[in-house]
Amino acid sequence: MKKGFTLVEVFLTLAVIGVIAAITIPTMIHETNKKHTIEQLKKSAATLNQAIYNSTITSGTINTWTWQTESGIENILQNTIMPRLSVGYICNGEVTPSRQCSYAVKGLDGSDLEINSMFKAKTRVLLNDGSLVAFTDANSFLSEDDGSGDSGDDDTVDKPTGSSCNWGGDLKALCGVFMVDVNGNKKPNMVGKDIFYYGLYFSGSVLPYGVNEGDEFIEENCTAGSNGKTCAAKITQNSWDVCYSNCDGSPYPVRF
């Protein structure tokens, strides 16, 4: 009667296990990262909406905030919004360690995006959950040349005509924009993968940037080689999920 396994049989078994692991482990990692990112996105949306709601109760409707002053955006974040957030660290300019609040960001097209040029240091905070939140006004966001080839001249319905958030009373008008890095300075620091954008609208709602623009706008700005600004909207559009193949629209441009 044969007892045990031969060395060849052991090696063959290990080889089969290795092949199976090589196939399944990356898929499991992607799925875990995806679930974590989407849960963080949901949490960010809820956190920012609650903060804005509480801010309007104590500071009035957002069109009355200090949008037009030189340091208006800093005042809005630091004095109006930030007290309603669970802040662990306030980014405050040159004395801030670059590893915490200022770091290289990759666009979907592989370009390097420096968040210092997109959001002022004093409008960035690290939350206690490890995410980084940055804030700017709509005009600065839409006119910023972020290096992706997008000069900001988007054919957007919600592009404001003034910087005071007081134009026409259109509830869908874009007043400000939040950038959320769901895991702070931890890699990959890539738009559409761990960095996403939310719009603050005249109505007082915080929504994934681009949701008021329709499917075409969302698709154009969350595909491979795009600026990636509407990827949060693309995820919510797909019922808080991503599709990599056989999708109604274009596939999600990056894997988590």
Tab-separated table of C-alpha atoms in Angstrom, residues 82-212:
chain	number	residue	atom	x	y	z
A	82	MET	CA	-14.486	73.043	9.521
A	83	PRO	CA	-16.083	73.368	12.983
A	84	ARG	CA	-18.699	70.874	11.761
A	85	LEU	CA	-16.092	68.310	10.662
A	86	SER	CA	-14.066	65.869	12.743
A	87	VAL	CA	-10.700	67.445	11.944
A	88	GLY	CA	-7.465	65.822	12.999
A	89	TYR	CA	-5.011	68.237	11.373
A	90	ILE	CA	-5.340	71.693	9.831
A	91	CYS	CA	-3.111	72.337	6.840
A	92	ASN	CA	-1.688	75.828	7.210
A	93	GLY	CA	0.759	76.660	4.464
A	94	GLU	CA	4.543	76.491	4.470
A	95	VAL	CA	4.886	75.099	7.984
A	96	THR	CA	2.732	72.124	7.061
A	97	PRO	CA	4.754	68.932	6.443
A	98	SER	CA	4.419	68.193	2.729
A	99	ARG	CA	3.913	64.502	3.387
A	100	GLN	CA	0.621	65.230	5.114
A	101	CYS	CA	-1.074	67.941	3.094
A	102	SER	CA	0.944	68.537	-0.069
A	103	TYR	CA	1.901	65.712	-2.379
A	104	ALA	CA	1.930	64.689	-6.026
A	105	VAL	CA	-1.386	63.648	-7.532
A	106	LYS	CA	-1.793	61.636	-10.730
A	107	GLY	CA	-4.481	62.323	-13.303
A	108	LEU	CA	-6.245	59.559	-15.212
A	109	ASP	CA	-4.001	60.336	-18.168
A	110	GLY	CA	-0.896	59.792	-16.028
A	111	SER	CA	-0.084	63.491	-15.724
A	112	ASP	CA	1.275	64.929	-12.481
A	113	LEU	CA	-1.186	67.243	-10.734
A	114	GLU	CA	0.119	69.348	-7.868
A	115	ILE	CA	-2.707	69.941	-5.424
A	116	ASN	CA	-0.990	73.124	-4.255
A	117	SER	CA	-1.949	74.725	-7.563
A	118	MET	CA	-5.513	73.456	-7.391
A	119	PHE	CA	-6.406	74.066	-3.738
A	120	LYS	CA	-4.715	76.521	-1.377
A	121	ALA	CA	-2.931	75.008	1.608
A	122	LYS	CA	-5.209	76.771	4.075
A	123	THR	CA	-8.257	75.215	2.465
A	124	ARG	CA	-7.136	71.649	3.158
A	125	VAL	CA	-7.767	69.598	6.314
A	126	LEU	CA	-7.064	66.041	7.401
A	127	LEU	CA	-10.042	64.365	9.033
A	128	ASN	CA	-9.789	61.891	11.883
A	129	ASP	CA	-10.799	59.055	9.550
A	130	GLY	CA	-7.578	59.603	7.549
A	131	SER	CA	-9.120	61.344	4.545
A	132	LEU	CA	-8.005	64.725	3.223
A	133	VAL	CA	-10.626	67.321	2.293
A	134	ALA	CA	-9.771	70.373	0.199
A	135	PHE	CA	-12.088	73.211	-0.809
A	136	THR	CA	-12.204	75.901	-3.474
A	137	ASP	CA	-14.743	78.129	-5.221
A	138	ALA	CA	-16.392	77.109	-8.477
A	139	ASN	CA	-14.682	79.684	-10.675
A	140	SER	CA	-11.201	78.703	-9.490
A	141	PHE	CA	-11.972	75.044	-10.041
A	142	LEU	CA	-13.494	75.460	-13.489
A	143	SER	CA	-10.793	77.836	-14.734
A	144	GLU	CA	-7.849	75.835	-13.360
A	145	ASP	CA	-5.589	74.292	-15.980
A	146	ASP	CA	-4.775	71.098	-14.104
A	147	GLY	CA	-2.290	69.804	-16.651
A	148	SER	CA	-4.665	67.259	-18.129
A	149	GLY	CA	-5.384	69.302	-21.208
A	150	ASP	CA	-8.586	70.611	-19.671
A	151	SER	CA	-8.378	74.374	-19.603
A	152	GLY	CA	-11.574	74.612	-17.643
A	153	ASP	CA	-13.699	75.718	-20.592
A	154	ASP	CA	-16.125	72.870	-20.097
A	155	ASP	CA	-19.493	73.193	-21.766
A	156	THR	CA	-21.156	72.858	-18.392
A	157	VAL	CA	-24.668	73.883	-17.507
A	158	ASP	CA	-23.704	74.635	-13.927
A	159	LYS	CA	-20.732	76.927	-14.634
A	160	PRO	CA	-21.365	80.072	-12.593
A	161	THR	CA	-21.246	83.569	-14.028
A	162	GLY	CA	-19.870	85.119	-10.844
A	163	SER	CA	-17.785	84.179	-7.842
A	164	SER	CA	-20.233	85.325	-5.160
A	165	CYS	CA	-22.509	82.289	-5.350
A	166	ASN	CA	-25.389	84.691	-5.832
A	167	TRP	CA	-26.191	84.374	-9.517
A	168	GLY	CA	-29.826	84.029	-10.420
A	169	GLY	CA	-30.785	81.766	-7.543
A	170	ASP	CA	-30.472	78.622	-9.688
A	171	LEU	CA	-30.517	75.745	-7.202
A	172	LYS	CA	-28.219	73.730	-9.509
A	173	ALA	CA	-25.622	76.489	-9.737
A	174	LEU	CA	-22.168	75.364	-8.623
A	175	CYS	CA	-20.781	77.404	-5.724
A	176	GLY	CA	-17.766	75.442	-4.509
A	177	VAL	CA	-15.905	72.180	-4.994
A	178	PHE	CA	-14.521	69.692	-2.491
A	179	MET	CA	-11.627	67.422	-3.372
A	180	VAL	CA	-11.598	64.298	-1.210
A	181	ASP	CA	-8.614	61.960	-0.987
A	182	VAL	CA	-10.225	59.034	0.800
A	183	ASN	CA	-6.932	57.771	2.280
A	184	GLY	CA	-4.998	61.018	2.615
A	185	ASN	CA	-1.412	61.010	1.390
A	186	LYS	CA	-1.278	57.224	1.074
A	187	LYS	CA	-0.800	56.002	-2.480
A	188	PRO	CA	-1.956	55.739	-5.194
A	189	ASN	CA	-3.048	59.428	-4.932
A	190	MET	CA	-4.785	59.140	-8.287
A	191	VAL	CA	-7.900	60.915	-9.497
A	192	GLY	CA	-10.712	58.403	-9.892
A	193	LYS	CA	-8.963	55.828	-7.704
A	194	ASP	CA	-8.664	57.447	-4.287
A	195	ILE	CA	-9.233	61.123	-5.166
A	196	PHE	CA	-12.700	62.381	-6.052
A	197	TYR	CA	-14.601	65.664	-6.454
A	198	TYR	CA	-17.869	66.833	-4.917
A	199	GLY	CA	-19.756	69.966	-5.888
A	200	LEU	CA	-21.346	72.333	-3.376
A	201	TYR	CA	-24.451	73.673	-5.073
A	202	PHE	CA	-26.617	76.748	-4.497
A	203	SER	CA	-29.315	74.498	-3.030
A	204	GLY	CA	-26.944	73.632	-0.189
A	205	SER	CA	-26.456	70.077	-1.403
A	206	VAL	CA	-23.075	68.376	-1.723
A	207	LEU	CA	-23.215	66.049	-4.721
A	208	PRO	CA	-20.623	64.187	-6.788
A	209	TYR	CA	-19.314	66.760	-9.252
A	210	GLY	CA	-21.107	66.504	-12.597
A	211	VAL	CA	-24.345	64.829	-11.520
A	212	ASN	CA	-26.334	67.871	-12.653
